[in-house]
Coordinates of C-alpha atoms in Angstrom, one line a residue:
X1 CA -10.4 -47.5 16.5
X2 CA -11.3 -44.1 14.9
X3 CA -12.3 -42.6 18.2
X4 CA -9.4 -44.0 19.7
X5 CA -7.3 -42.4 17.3
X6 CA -9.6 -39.1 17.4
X7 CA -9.1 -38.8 21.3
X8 CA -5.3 -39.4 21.1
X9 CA -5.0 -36.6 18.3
X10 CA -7.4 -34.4 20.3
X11 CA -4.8 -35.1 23.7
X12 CA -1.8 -34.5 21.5
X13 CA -3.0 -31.2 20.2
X14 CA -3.8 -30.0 23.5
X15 CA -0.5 -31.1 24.8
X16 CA 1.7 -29.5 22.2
X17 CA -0.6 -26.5 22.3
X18 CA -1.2 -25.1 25.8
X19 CA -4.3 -23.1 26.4
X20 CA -2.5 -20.6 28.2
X21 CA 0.3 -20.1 25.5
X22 CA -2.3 -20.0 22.5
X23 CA -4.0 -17.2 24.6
X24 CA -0.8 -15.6 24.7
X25 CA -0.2 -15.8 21.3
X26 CA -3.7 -14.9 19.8
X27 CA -3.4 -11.7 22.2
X28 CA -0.1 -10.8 20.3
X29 CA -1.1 -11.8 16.8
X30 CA -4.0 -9.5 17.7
X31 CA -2.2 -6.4 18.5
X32 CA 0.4 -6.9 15.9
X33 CA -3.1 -6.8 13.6
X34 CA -3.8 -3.6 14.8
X35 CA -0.6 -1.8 13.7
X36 CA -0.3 -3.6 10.3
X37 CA -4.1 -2.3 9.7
X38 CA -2.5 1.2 10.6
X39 CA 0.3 0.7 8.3
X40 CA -1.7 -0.5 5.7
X41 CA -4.4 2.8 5.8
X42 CA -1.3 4.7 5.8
X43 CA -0.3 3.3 2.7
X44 CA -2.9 3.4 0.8
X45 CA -4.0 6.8 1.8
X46 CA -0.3 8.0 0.7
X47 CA -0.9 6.2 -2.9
X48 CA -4.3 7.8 -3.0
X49 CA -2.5 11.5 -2.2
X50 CA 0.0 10.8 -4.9
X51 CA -2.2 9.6 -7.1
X52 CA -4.2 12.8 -7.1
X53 CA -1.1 14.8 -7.2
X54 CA -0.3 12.9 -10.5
X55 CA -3.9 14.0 -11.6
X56 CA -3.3 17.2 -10.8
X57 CA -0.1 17.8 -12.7
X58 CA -1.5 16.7 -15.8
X59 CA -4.0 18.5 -15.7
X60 CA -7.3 17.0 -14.7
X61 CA -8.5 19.2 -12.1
X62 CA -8.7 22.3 -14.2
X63 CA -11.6 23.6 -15.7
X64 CA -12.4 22.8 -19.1
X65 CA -13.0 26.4 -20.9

């Protein structure tokens, strides 16, 4: 009964999911990856900028004398 059940879950799965349309999808999951990656670089390299902005207003970068 448990391989029964298995096999019919395994046929269902297949059936709702098409091969060709979860192809489709991991390729555009995929290259949707690659621009929110870019994004988030861009981000972070901005807060990183801005951070050492704020450093350098306060004073941080100048020599101690």
């Amino acid at each position: 009964m448990r391989t029964f059940l298995t096999l019919l879950v395994i046929v269902l799965l297949v059936w709702l999911f098409k091969p060709s349309t979860v192809w489709r999808e991991l390729k555009r999951m995929w290259s949707q990856r690659e621009l929110m990656l870019r994004t988030l670089v861009v981000i972070i390299l901005v807060y990183l900028a801005y951070g050492f902005y704020e450093l350098y207003e306060r004073g941080w970068f100048t020599p101690d004398d």
